[in-house]
Coordinates of C-alpha atoms in Angstrom, one line a residue:
Chain L
X1 CA 21.2 8.7 13.0
X2 CA 25.0 9.4 13.2
X3 CA 26.5 12.7 13.7
X4 CA 27.5 12.8 10.1
X5 CA 24.0 12.4 8.9
X6 CA 22.7 15.2 11.1
X7 CA 25.3 17.4 9.4
X8 CA 23.8 16.8 6.5
X9 CA 20.1 16.7 6.8
X10 CA 18.6 19.5 8.3
X11 CA 16.1 19.8 11.4
X12 CA 12.6 18.7 10.5
X13 CA 10.3 21.2 9.5
X14 CA 7.0 21.6 11.6
X15 CA 5.5 19.9 8.7
X16 CA 2.6 22.8 8.1
X17 CA 3.5 22.2 4.5
X18 CA 1.2 18.7 4.3
X19 CA -1.4 20.6 5.7
X20 CA -1.2 23.2 3.0
X21 CA -0.6 20.7 0.1
X22 CA -3.8 18.8 1.7
X23 CA -5.6 22.4 1.3
X24 CA -4.5 23.0 -2.3
X25 CA -5.3 19.4 -3.2
X26 CA -8.8 19.5 -2.0
X27 CA -9.9 22.7 -3.4
X28 CA -8.3 22.1 -6.7
X29 CA -10.1 19.3 -7.2
X30 CA -13.4 19.8 -9.6
X31 CA -15.2 17.8 -7.4
X32 CA -15.3 19.9 -4.2
X33 CA -16.0 23.4 -6.8
X34 CA -19.0 21.1 -8.0
X35 CA -20.4 20.4 -4.4
X36 CA -19.5 23.9 -3.0
X37 CA -21.7 25.2 -6.4
X38 CA -24.8 22.8 -5.6
X39 CA -24.7 23.9 -1.9
X40 CA -25.0 27.7 -3.1
X41 CA -27.5 26.9 -5.8
X42 CA -29.9 26.2 -2.6
X43 CA -30.4 29.4 -1.6
X44 CA -30.7 30.6 -5.0
X45 CA -33.5 28.1 -6.0
X46 CA -35.5 29.1 -2.9
X47 CA -35.2 32.7 -3.5
X48 CA -36.3 32.5 -7.3
X49 CA -39.1 30.4 -6.5
X50 CA -40.2 32.7 -3.6
X51 CA -39.5 35.8 -6.3
X52 CA -41.2 34.6 -9.1
X53 CA -44.2 33.5 -7.5
X54 CA -47.3 35.2 -7.8
X55 CA -48.3 35.0 -3.9
X56 CA -46.3 35.2 -0.8
X57 CA -45.9 32.2 1.5
X58 CA -48.4 32.2 4.2
X59 CA -47.1 32.1 8.0
X60 CA -46.0 29.2 8.9
X61 CA -46.0 27.7 5.1
X62 CA -43.0 25.9 3.8
X63 CA -39.7 25.4 5.6
X64 CA -39.0 27.8 8.7
X65 CA -38.6 31.4 8.0
X66 CA -39.9 31.0 4.5
X67 CA -42.8 33.3 5.2
X68 CA -40.4 36.0 6.5
X69 CA -38.3 36.0 3.2
X70 CA -40.3 38.7 1.2
X71 CA -40.1 41.2 4.1
X72 CA -36.3 40.6 4.6
X73 CA -33.8 38.9 2.2
X74 CA -31.8 38.0 4.8
X75 CA -34.2 35.0 5.9
X76 CA -32.9 33.2 2.6
X77 CA -29.7 32.0 4.2
X78 CA -31.5 30.7 7.1
X79 CA -34.2 29.2 5.3
X80 CA -31.2 27.6 3.2
X81 CA -29.4 26.4 5.8
X82 CA -32.3 24.6 8.0
X83 CA -33.1 23.2 4.1
X84 CA -29.4 21.8 3.7
X85 CA -28.9 20.3 7.2
X86 CA -31.1 17.0 6.6
X87 CA -29.3 15.6 3.4
X88 CA -27.5 18.1 1.5
X89 CA -24.5 19.2 3.8
X90 CA -23.9 16.0 5.4
X91 CA -23.8 14.5 1.7
X92 CA -20.9 16.4 0.9
X93 CA -18.9 16.1 4.3
X94 CA -19.3 12.3 3.6
X95 CA -17.6 12.5 0.3
X96 CA -14.5 14.6 1.6
X97 CA -14.6 12.6 5.0
X98 CA -14.9 9.3 3.3
X99 CA -12.7 9.9 0.9
X100 CA -9.5 11.1 3.2
X101 CA -7.6 7.7 3.5
X102 CA -9.6 5.5 1.5
X103 CA -9.3 8.0 -1.3
X104 CA -5.5 8.1 -1.0
X105 CA -5.4 4.2 -1.0
X106 CA -7.4 3.6 -3.9
X107 CA -5.2 6.0 -6.0
X108 CA -2.0 4.0 -4.4
X109 CA -0.9 7.6 -3.0
X110 CA -0.9 6.6 0.2
X111 CA 2.1 4.1 -0.2
X112 CA 4.1 7.0 -1.1
X113 CA 2.8 9.6 1.4
X114 CA 3.5 7.1 3.9
X115 CA 6.9 6.1 2.7
X116 CA 7.8 10.0 2.3
X117 CA 7.7 9.7 5.2
X118 CA 4.4 11.8 6.3
X119 CA 3.9 9.6 9.4
X120 CA 0.8 7.9 10.0
X121 CA -0.8 10.0 12.9
X122 CA 0.2 13.3 11.2
X123 CA -1.3 12.4 7.9
X124 CA -4.5 11.4 9.8
X125 CA -4.4 14.8 11.4
X126 CA -4.1 16.7 8.3
X127 CA -6.9 14.7 6.7
X128 CA -9.1 15.8 9.7
X129 CA -8.2 19.2 9.6
X130 CA -8.6 19.8 5.9
X131 CA -12.4 17.9 6.4
X132 CA -13.1 20.4 9.0
X133 CA -11.8 23.3 6.8
X134 CA -14.4 21.8 4.4
X135 CA -17.4 21.6 7.0
X136 CA -16.8 25.3 7.5
X137 CA -16.5 26.5 3.4
X138 CA -19.7 24.5 3.3
X139 CA -21.7 25.8 5.9
X140 CA -20.4 29.3 4.9
X141 CA -21.2 28.8 1.2
X142 CA -24.7 28.0 2.1
X143 CA -25.3 31.3 4.2
X144 CA -23.2 33.6 2.1
X145 CA -24.9 32.6 -0.7
X146 CA -28.1 33.0 0.9
X147 CA -27.5 36.5 2.0
X148 CA -26.0 37.4 -1.5
X149 CA -29.3 36.2 -3.7
X150 CA -31.3 37.5 -0.6
X151 CA -30.0 41.2 -0.9
X152 CA -30.2 40.8 -4.5
X153 CA -34.1 39.8 -4.8
X154 CA -35.4 41.4 -1.7
X155 CA -35.5 44.3 0.4
X156 CA -33.0 44.1 3.5
X157 CA -33.6 45.7 7.0
X158 CA -33.3 45.5 10.3
X159 CA -34.3 41.8 11.8
X160 CA -36.9 40.8 14.7
X161 CA -35.9 38.0 16.3
X162 CA -37.5 35.0 17.9
X163 CA -37.7 36.9 21.2
X164 CA -39.0 39.9 20.0
X165 CA -35.9 42.1 19.9
X166 CA -35.2 43.7 16.9
X167 CA -31.3 43.7 15.6
X168 CA -29.5 45.9 12.8
X169 CA -28.5 44.3 9.6
X170 CA -24.7 44.3 10.6
X171 CA -25.9 42.1 13.7
X172 CA -28.0 40.1 11.6
X173 CA -24.9 39.1 9.6
X174 CA -23.1 38.3 12.6
X175 CA -25.8 36.1 13.6
X176 CA -25.7 34.0 10.5
X177 CA -22.2 33.8 10.3
X178 CA -22.3 32.5 14.1
X179 CA -24.7 30.1 12.8
X180 CA -22.6 29.0 9.7
X181 CA -20.0 27.8 12.5
X182 CA -22.9 25.9 14.8
X183 CA -23.6 24.2 11.6
X184 CA -19.7 23.8 11.0
X185 CA -19.5 22.0 14.6
X186 CA -22.3 19.9 14.0
X187 CA -20.8 18.6 10.6
X188 CA -17.1 18.3 12.4
X189 CA -18.6 15.6 14.2
X190 CA -19.8 13.3 11.4
X191 CA -16.5 14.3 9.4
X192 CA -14.5 12.6 12.4
X193 CA -17.1 9.5 11.6
X194 CA -16.3 9.7 8.0
X195 CA -12.4 10.0 8.6
X196 CA -12.5 6.4 10.6
X197 CA -14.8 4.8 8.1
X198 CA -12.3 5.8 5.4
X199 CA -9.7 4.0 7.2
X200 CA -11.5 0.5 7.0
X201 CA -11.5 0.2 3.4
X202 CA -9.9 0.9 0.3
X203 CA -13.3 1.6 -2.0
X204 CA -13.7 5.4 -1.2
X205 CA -17.4 5.3 -2.3
X206 CA -18.2 2.8 0.0
X207 CA -16.5 5.3 2.9
X208 CA -18.7 7.8 1.5
X209 CA -22.1 6.3 1.2
X210 CA -21.3 4.6 4.9
X211 CA -20.9 8.0 6.2
X212 CA -23.9 9.6 4.3
X213 CA -26.0 6.6 5.5
X214 CA -25.2 6.8 9.0
X215 CA -26.4 10.4 8.9
X216 CA -29.8 9.7 7.9
X217 CA -30.3 7.0 9.9
X218 CA -29.2 8.8 12.9
X219 CA -31.7 11.7 11.7
X220 CA -34.6 9.1 11.4
X221 CA -33.7 7.4 15.0
X222 CA -34.0 11.1 16.1
X223 CA -37.7 11.2 14.8
X224 CA -38.9 7.9 16.7
X225 CA -40.1 9.2 19.9
X226 CA -40.0 5.5 20.7
X227 CA -36.4 5.9 21.2
X228 CA -36.5 9.3 23.1
X229 CA -34.0 7.8 25.7
X230 CA -31.2 7.5 22.6
X231 CA -31.8 10.9 21.4
X232 CA -29.3 12.8 23.5
X233 CA -26.4 10.2 22.1
X234 CA -27.1 11.1 18.5
X235 CA -24.8 13.1 16.9
X236 CA -27.4 14.7 14.8
X237 CA -29.6 15.4 17.8
X238 CA -28.6 19.2 17.7
X239 CA -28.0 19.9 14.4
X240 CA -31.4 22.0 13.4
X241 CA -30.9 23.4 17.4
X242 CA -29.6 26.8 16.5
X243 CA -32.8 29.0 17.4
X244 CA -31.4 29.8 20.5
X245 CA -28.8 31.7 18.6
X246 CA -31.9 34.0 17.3
X247 CA -32.7 35.2 20.4
X248 CA -31.6 38.6 22.5
X249 CA -29.6 38.2 24.6
X250 CA -28.3 35.0 22.7
X251 CA -28.8 31.6 24.6
X252 CA -25.2 29.7 24.3
X253 CA -27.0 26.7 26.0
X254 CA -27.8 24.7 22.7
X255 CA -24.3 25.9 21.7
X256 CA -22.6 24.3 24.4
X257 CA -24.5 21.0 24.3
X258 CA -24.0 20.8 20.6
X259 CA -20.1 21.4 21.2
X260 CA -20.1 18.7 24.3
X261 CA -21.5 16.1 21.9
X262 CA -19.8 16.6 19.1
X263 CA -16.6 17.0 20.9
X264 CA -17.0 13.3 22.3
X265 CA -17.7 11.9 18.8
X266 CA -15.0 13.6 17.5
X267 CA -12.6 12.5 20.6
X268 CA -14.2 8.7 19.9
X269 CA -14.2 8.3 16.3
X270 CA -10.5 10.3 15.8
X271 CA -9.4 7.5 18.2
X272 CA -10.8 4.9 16.4
X273 CA -9.4 5.8 13.4
X274 CA -5.9 6.4 14.9
X275 CA -6.1 2.8 16.6
X276 CA -7.2 1.3 13.0
X277 CA -4.7 3.3 10.9
X278 CA -1.6 3.3 13.3
X279 CA -1.2 -0.4 13.1
X280 CA -3.0 -1.1 9.5
X281 CA -0.8 -2.8 6.7
X282 CA -1.0 -0.5 3.8
X283 CA -1.4 -3.0 1.0
X284 CA -3.0 -0.7 -1.7
Chain X
X1 CA 33.4 -14.8 -3.6
X2 CA 30.6 -17.7 -3.2
X3 CA 26.7 -17.2 -3.4
X4 CA 26.0 -16.1 0.1
X5 CA 29.2 -15.1 1.4
X6 CA 28.2 -11.4 1.7
X7 CA 26.2 -12.4 4.8
X8 CA 29.6 -12.6 6.6
X9 CA 29.9 -8.9 6.4
X10 CA 29.5 -7.1 9.4
X11 CA 26.0 -5.3 10.1
X12 CA 27.6 -2.1 9.4
X13 CA 28.2 -2.5 6.0
X14 CA 24.8 -3.5 5.4
X15 CA 22.4 -1.2 3.6
X16 CA 19.4 -3.7 4.3
X17 CA 19.5 -6.6 6.6
X18 CA 16.9 -8.9 7.6
X19 CA 16.9 -11.7 9.7
X20 CA 14.0 -14.4 9.7
X21 CA 11.8 -12.1 8.2
X22 CA 8.2 -13.4 8.0
X23 CA 5.3 -12.1 6.8
X24 CA 1.8 -14.3 6.9
X25 CA -1.6 -12.9 5.4
X26 CA -4.1 -15.4 7.1
X27 CA -2.5 -18.9 6.4
X28 CA -0.8 -17.7 3.5
X29 CA 3.1 -17.3 4.1
X30 CA 4.4 -14.4 1.8
X31 CA 7.6 -14.1 3.0
X32 CA 8.9 -17.0 4.7
X33 CA 12.3 -16.9 7.0
X34 CA 14.0 -14.0 5.1
X35 CA 17.6 -13.2 5.6
X36 CA 18.6 -10.6 3.5
X37 CA 22.2 -8.5 3.3
X38 CA 22.3 -5.8 0.8
X39 CA 26.0 -4.1 1.1
X40 CA 26.4 -0.7 1.2
X41 CA 26.9 0.9 -2.0
X42 CA 26.0 -2.3 -4.2
X43 CA 23.4 -2.3 -6.9
X44 CA 21.3 -5.1 -5.4
X45 CA 18.9 -7.2 -8.0
X46 CA 16.0 -8.8 -5.9
X47 CA 14.8 -11.3 -8.3
X48 CA 11.9 -13.8 -8.4
X49 CA 8.9 -14.5 -10.4
X50 CA 5.6 -12.8 -9.9
X51 CA 4.2 -13.7 -6.8
X52 CA 7.3 -15.0 -5.3
X53 CA 7.2 -12.0 -2.2
X54 CA 9.3 -9.2 -3.7
X55 CA 7.0 -6.3 -3.1
X56 CA 5.6 -7.6 0.4
X57 CA 9.4 -7.7 1.4
X58 CA 10.0 -3.8 0.2
X59 CA 6.5 -3.1 2.0
X60 CA 7.9 -4.9 5.3
X61 CA 11.3 -2.7 5.0
X62 CA 9.1 0.5 4.1
X63 CA 7.0 0.1 7.2
X64 CA 4.3 -0.2 5.1
X65 CA 3.2 -3.6 6.6
X66 CA 4.4 -5.1 9.6
X67 CA 6.6 -8.5 9.7
X68 CA 4.8 -11.4 11.0
X69 CA 8.1 -12.2 12.9
X70 CA 12.1 -11.8 12.5
X71 CA 13.7 -8.4 12.1
X72 CA 14.5 -5.7 9.1
X73 CA 17.2 -3.5 9.5
X74 CA 17.6 -0.4 6.9
X75 CA 20.5 1.8 7.1
X76 CA 21.4 0.4 10.3
X77 CA 18.2 0.9 12.1
X78 CA 15.4 -1.2 13.2
X79 CA 12.6 -0.7 11.1
X80 CA 9.7 0.1 11.6
X81 CA 11.1 1.6 14.8
X82 CA 13.2 4.2 13.4
X83 CA 11.1 4.9 10.5
X84 CA 11.0 8.7 11.0
X85 CA 14.7 8.9 10.9
X86 CA 15.2 5.9 8.0
X87 CA 12.6 6.8 5.3
X88 CA 13.7 10.4 4.6
X89 CA 17.4 9.2 3.6
X90 CA 15.4 6.2 1.3
X91 CA 14.0 7.0 -2.2
X92 CA 11.0 4.3 -3.3
X93 CA 9.4 3.3 -6.1
X94 CA 6.9 1.0 -4.6
X95 CA 4.7 -1.7 -6.7
X96 CA 4.3 0.7 -9.7
X97 CA 3.9 4.4 -9.8
X98 CA 0.8 5.8 -8.6
X99 CA -0.2 10.0 -8.7
X100 CA -3.0 12.0 -8.7
X101 CA -4.5 12.2 -11.8
X102 CA -6.2 15.3 -11.3
X103 CA -2.5 17.5 -10.5
X104 CA 0.0 17.9 -12.9
X105 CA 3.3 16.0 -12.6
X106 CA 5.0 18.8 -11.0
X107 CA 1.9 19.4 -8.7
X108 CA 2.2 15.8 -7.7
X109 CA 5.8 15.7 -6.8
X110 CA 5.3 18.9 -4.8
X111 CA 2.9 17.2 -3.1
X112 CA 4.6 14.3 -1.8
X113 CA 7.9 16.4 -1.2
X114 CA 5.5 18.5 1.0
X115 CA 5.0 15.2 3.1
X116 CA 8.5 14.8 3.9
X117 CA 9.5 17.1 7.2
X118 CA 12.8 16.7 6.4
X119 CA 12.6 18.0 2.7
X120 CA 13.0 22.0 3.0
X121 CA 10.4 24.0 1.3
X122 CA 12.7 26.6 0.4
X123 CA 14.5 24.5 -2.2
X124 CA 11.5 22.6 -3.0
X125 CA 10.7 24.2 -6.8
X126 CA 14.0 24.1 -7.8
X127 CA 14.4 20.1 -6.5
X128 CA 11.4 19.2 -8.5
X129 CA 12.3 21.2 -11.7
X130 CA 15.9 18.8 -11.5
X131 CA 14.4 15.5 -10.6
X132 CA 11.7 16.1 -13.3
X133 CA 15.2 17.1 -15.8
X134 CA 16.6 14.0 -14.7
X135 CA 13.8 11.5 -15.9
X136 CA 13.2 13.7 -19.0
X137 CA 10.3 15.0 -18.0
X138 CA 10.7 18.6 -18.3
X139 CA 8.5 19.0 -21.4
X140 CA 5.3 17.4 -19.3
X141 CA 5.7 19.1 -15.9
X142 CA 2.8 21.0 -16.6
X143 CA 0.7 18.4 -17.9
X144 CA -1.8 16.6 -15.8
X145 CA -1.0 13.0 -14.9
X146 CA -4.2 11.6 -16.3
X147 CA -2.9 12.5 -19.8
X148 CA 0.5 10.6 -19.1
X149 CA 1.3 7.5 -20.3
X150 CA 2.5 4.6 -18.4
X151 CA 6.0 5.0 -19.4
X152 CA 5.9 8.6 -18.3
X153 CA 4.4 7.5 -14.8
X154 CA 7.3 5.5 -14.4
X155 CA 9.5 8.2 -14.9
X156 CA 7.4 10.6 -12.8
X157 CA 7.8 7.6 -9.8
X158 CA 11.7 7.3 -10.2
X159 CA 11.7 11.4 -10.2
X160 CA 9.6 11.3 -6.8
X161 CA 12.5 9.0 -5.4
X162 CA 15.3 11.2 -6.5
X163 CA 13.9 14.4 -4.9
X164 CA 16.0 14.6 -2.2
X165 CA 19.5 12.9 -2.1
X166 CA 19.0 9.5 -0.8
X167 CA 21.8 6.8 0.7
X168 CA 19.3 4.1 -0.1
X169 CA 16.6 3.7 -3.3
X170 CA 14.4 0.9 -3.4
X171 CA 13.2 0.4 -6.8
X172 CA 10.3 -2.1 -7.2
X173 CA 9.9 -3.1 -11.1
X174 CA 11.3 0.5 -12.3
X175 CA 11.6 -0.4 -16.3
X176 CA 7.5 -1.4 -16.3
X177 CA 6.1 -0.1 -19.1
X178 CA 9.4 1.6 -20.2
X179 CA 10.5 1.2 -23.8
X180 CA 13.6 0.0 -25.0
X181 CA 15.0 3.8 -24.9
X182 CA 13.5 4.3 -21.3
X183 CA 14.9 0.9 -20.3
X184 CA 18.5 2.2 -21.5
X185 CA 18.1 5.4 -19.4
X186 CA 16.9 4.0 -16.2
X187 CA 20.0 1.4 -16.3
X188 CA 22.4 4.8 -16.9
X189 CA 20.8 6.3 -14.4
X190 CA 21.0 3.8 -11.9
X191 CA 24.4 3.4 -12.7
X192 CA 25.3 7.1 -12.3
X193 CA 23.5 6.7 -8.7
X194 CA 25.4 4.0 -8.0
X195 CA 28.9 5.8 -9.0
X196 CA 27.6 8.5 -6.4
X197 CA 27.5 6.3 -3.7
X198 CA 23.7 5.2 -3.2
X199 CA 22.7 1.8 -2.6
X200 CA 20.2 0.6 -5.2
X201 CA 18.0 -1.9 -4.2
X202 CA 16.0 -3.1 -7.7
X203 CA 13.4 -5.8 -7.9
X204 CA 12.6 -7.3 -11.2
X205 CA 11.4 -10.0 -12.5
X206 CA 13.6 -9.6 -15.6
X207 CA 16.8 -10.7 -15.7
X208 CA 18.7 -9.3 -18.3
X209 CA 18.1 -5.9 -16.6
X210 CA 19.5 -7.1 -13.3
X211 CA 22.5 -8.6 -14.8
X212 CA 23.8 -5.7 -16.8
X213 CA 23.7 -3.3 -13.8
X214 CA 23.8 -5.3 -10.6
X215 CA 26.5 -6.2 -8.4
X216 CA 25.0 -8.2 -6.5
X217 CA 21.6 -10.4 -6.6
X218 CA 19.1 -12.0 -4.5
X219 CA 16.6 -15.0 -6.1
X220 CA 13.1 -15.3 -4.0
X221 CA 10.7 -18.2 -5.0
X222 CA 7.7 -18.8 -3.2
X223 CA 8.5 -16.2 -0.3
X224 CA 12.1 -18.2 0.5
X225 CA 15.3 -16.8 -0.4
X226 CA 17.1 -19.4 -2.8
X227 CA 20.1 -17.6 -3.6
X228 CA 22.2 -14.5 -2.8
X229 CA 25.4 -13.1 -3.4
X230 CA 27.4 -11.5 -6.1
X231 CA 26.3 -12.0 -9.6
X232 CA 29.7 -13.5 -10.1
X233 CA 29.2 -16.0 -7.8
X234 CA 25.5 -16.5 -8.7
X235 CA 26.6 -17.2 -12.0
X236 CA 29.5 -19.6 -10.7
X237 CA 27.3 -21.1 -8.6
X238 CA 25.5 -22.8 -11.4
X239 CA 27.0 -25.3 -13.5
X240 CA 29.6 -25.1 -16.0
X241 CA 29.5 -26.9 -19.4
X242 CA 32.1 -27.5 -22.0
X243 CA 31.1 -27.3 -25.6
X244 CA 33.3 -29.4 -28.2
X245 CA 33.2 -29.0 -31.8
X246 CA 34.5 -32.3 -33.8
X247 CA 33.4 -34.3 -37.0
X248 CA 34.3 -37.4 -34.9
X249 CA 30.8 -37.6 -33.2
X250 CA 30.8 -41.0 -32.1
X251 CA 34.3 -41.3 -31.0
X252 CA 33.9 -37.7 -28.6
X253 CA 30.9 -39.3 -27.1
X254 CA 32.7 -42.4 -25.8
X255 CA 35.5 -40.7 -24.4
X256 CA 33.5 -37.9 -22.6
X257 CA 31.5 -40.8 -21.3
X258 CA 34.5 -42.8 -20.3
X259 CA 35.4 -39.5 -18.1
X260 CA 32.1 -39.6 -16.3
X261 CA 30.3 -36.8 -18.4
X262 CA 27.0 -37.3 -19.8
X263 CA 27.5 -35.5 -23.3
X264 CA 24.9 -34.6 -25.6
X265 CA 25.8 -34.4 -29.2
X266 CA 23.9 -32.3 -31.8
X267 CA 24.4 -31.5 -35.7
X268 CA 25.9 -33.2 -38.8
X269 CA 28.8 -35.8 -38.6
X270 CA 30.7 -33.2 -40.8
X271 CA 30.8 -30.7 -38.2
X272 CA 29.1 -31.6 -34.9
X273 CA 28.8 -30.3 -31.5
X274 CA 28.8 -31.9 -28.0
X275 CA 28.1 -30.4 -24.9
X276 CA 28.2 -31.8 -21.4
X277 CA 28.0 -30.2 -18.3
X278 CA 31.4 -30.4 -16.4
X279 CA 31.6 -32.4 -13.6
X280 CA 33.4 -31.8 -10.2
X281 CA 37.0 -33.2 -10.2
X282 CA 37.5 -32.9 -13.9
X283 CA 39.7 -30.1 -15.3
X284 CA 38.7 -28.8 -18.8
X285 CA 42.7 -29.3 -19.9
X286 CA 42.1 -33.3 -19.0
X287 CA 39.2 -33.4 -21.2
X288 CA 41.0 -32.1 -23.9
X289 CA 44.2 -34.3 -23.6
X290 CA 41.9 -37.5 -23.2
X291 CA 39.8 -36.4 -26.4
X292 CA 43.6 -35.7 -28.4
X293 CA 45.0 -39.0 -27.2
X294 CA 41.9 -40.8 -28.5
X295 CA 42.4 -39.2 -32.1
X296 CA 39.4 -37.1 -31.7
X297 CA 39.5 -34.2 -34.1
X298 CA 39.1 -30.9 -32.1
X299 CA 37.9 -28.3 -33.7
X300 CA 36.7 -26.3 -31.1
X301 CA 37.0 -26.3 -27.5
X302 CA 34.8 -23.9 -24.9
X303 CA 34.0 -23.9 -21.3
X304 CA 30.8 -21.7 -20.7
X305 CA 29.2 -20.5 -17.1
X306 CA 25.7 -20.7 -17.0
X307 CA 23.7 -17.5 -17.6
X308 CA 21.9 -15.9 -14.6
X309 CA 18.6 -16.6 -16.3
X310 CA 19.7 -20.5 -16.5
X311 CA 20.6 -20.0 -13.0
X312 CA 17.1 -18.3 -12.1
X313 CA 15.2 -21.0 -13.7
X314 CA 17.1 -23.7 -12.4
X315 CA 16.1 -22.0 -8.6
X316 CA 12.6 -20.9 -9.3
X317 CA 11.5 -23.6 -11.7
X318 CA 10.2 -22.7 -15.6
X319 CA 7.0 -21.5 -17.1
X320 CA 4.5 -18.8 -16.1
X321 CA 3.0 -20.5 -12.8
X322 CA 2.6 -17.9 -10.4
X323 CA 3.7 -19.6 -6.9
X324 CA 1.4 -19.7 -4.2

């Protein structure tokens, strides 16, 4: 660039505007709010079913923690989280992550973003950051909606943990938010896989479906005892392993193991996405 | 200036320059050893039938696709290596407009402007408003793009190219979907931008459009460059033609043939017309002198340049066949 050009053009900004724009596009979409509403409906449906039923769920009946709900409404959040993890949460993440690049390619806006120029690496980073932001929002939506409906329909009090200790309501809320963090971390690995698949196609629905199918297949493989050698390598391996966060003192082993596993998946699939996208001809 | 002579300019004078640029998709060659020379400050018409490789060339120039072979320089810098420095100075409309249908026109421009790190956020709102005003879309700024007509989307696409002051505008089929009024507006917009010193690179398959606004043009056919130069030079590169109005058709025909021309007569004996391509080495005045000497009553005589359209058809072939 000549000195004259440098004088005319201001120094480039750090580029946070694109992330802001990405988040605003994501959360201005009707589809995003529909998915969050569907996630919020899960704890509400569970709470209403238990409240309106004539008999309390017996010990060990139904999904985990359901039998505790009538004594303490906060358990709705826990039950709803466990229920949403296998399918509902991964499905919404698949939609957002699978749409990341393929959706822009499908609209044709990808060529305009790159000609702006957004920069391919920067665009991928922004897309992944937005997908992770959605993972956090989705997990928080289930947990928060669960707490709110629990408080509205059931008594709330100190919570007895799996270790037998009792913690206050305030600390229980913190533990639930911690679980939301754990779930977000689990989903961040899936989001990286979805981002990579999204760079392979110009058909967003295809990328979304492929990502969701992978999440289900990984869980099926994880349920087959014949493949137990494979289980520690599946990204779904620690998905429901947050029970350790319900002990006193908190055991961080599962959290650390999950972080390591998800970190590996994030590093691998973000690298693959970069490898694919950095040199790809954008012809959409 | 003859066709192709712009290529002799020093490279510092060229806004776009390609050497042997080739793009293959599998076995199909979309762009075949293209040597393009777009002078600074020109309005350059990039012509060719559908499927002749125009859009592929533009994608390579903007770094969206990688060339299989050859070099491309845009604003004096190698592409795609200097993409980050070059693209902020280039406004582009690539293969039709594309927007988020669920966002308003203004919100779409905000989004694309935010993608450019060189576009200051402090002036974003004002620049978006100005760009919308420039293409006559102020009234629809808050409307969702889903509700836009094709012509409105096209205007919004041009507004996007005008968000920042640009040194080069690449407009791929800018008048597609526009009504005659919109086409006129785009033409006057291009003229005013060119007057401000911006180089404008317009691809089109509509010749009339290019002939009216362009100073230079290149013609593509089946991925190859078949002609390039000033519009005037291209037009002159085609054959000239003499048209003679006379009642003495038979005699005129004989005289013209005697000069080595191949005339074709039309009309009645009372007031017929004879046209013939002007052969090299024969001056128009020699023809008139010969006609008069033989007693042919010359009522009208004209030398006509071929139009760019005739030149285009001569170079790319007639008909609607998409060249593969």
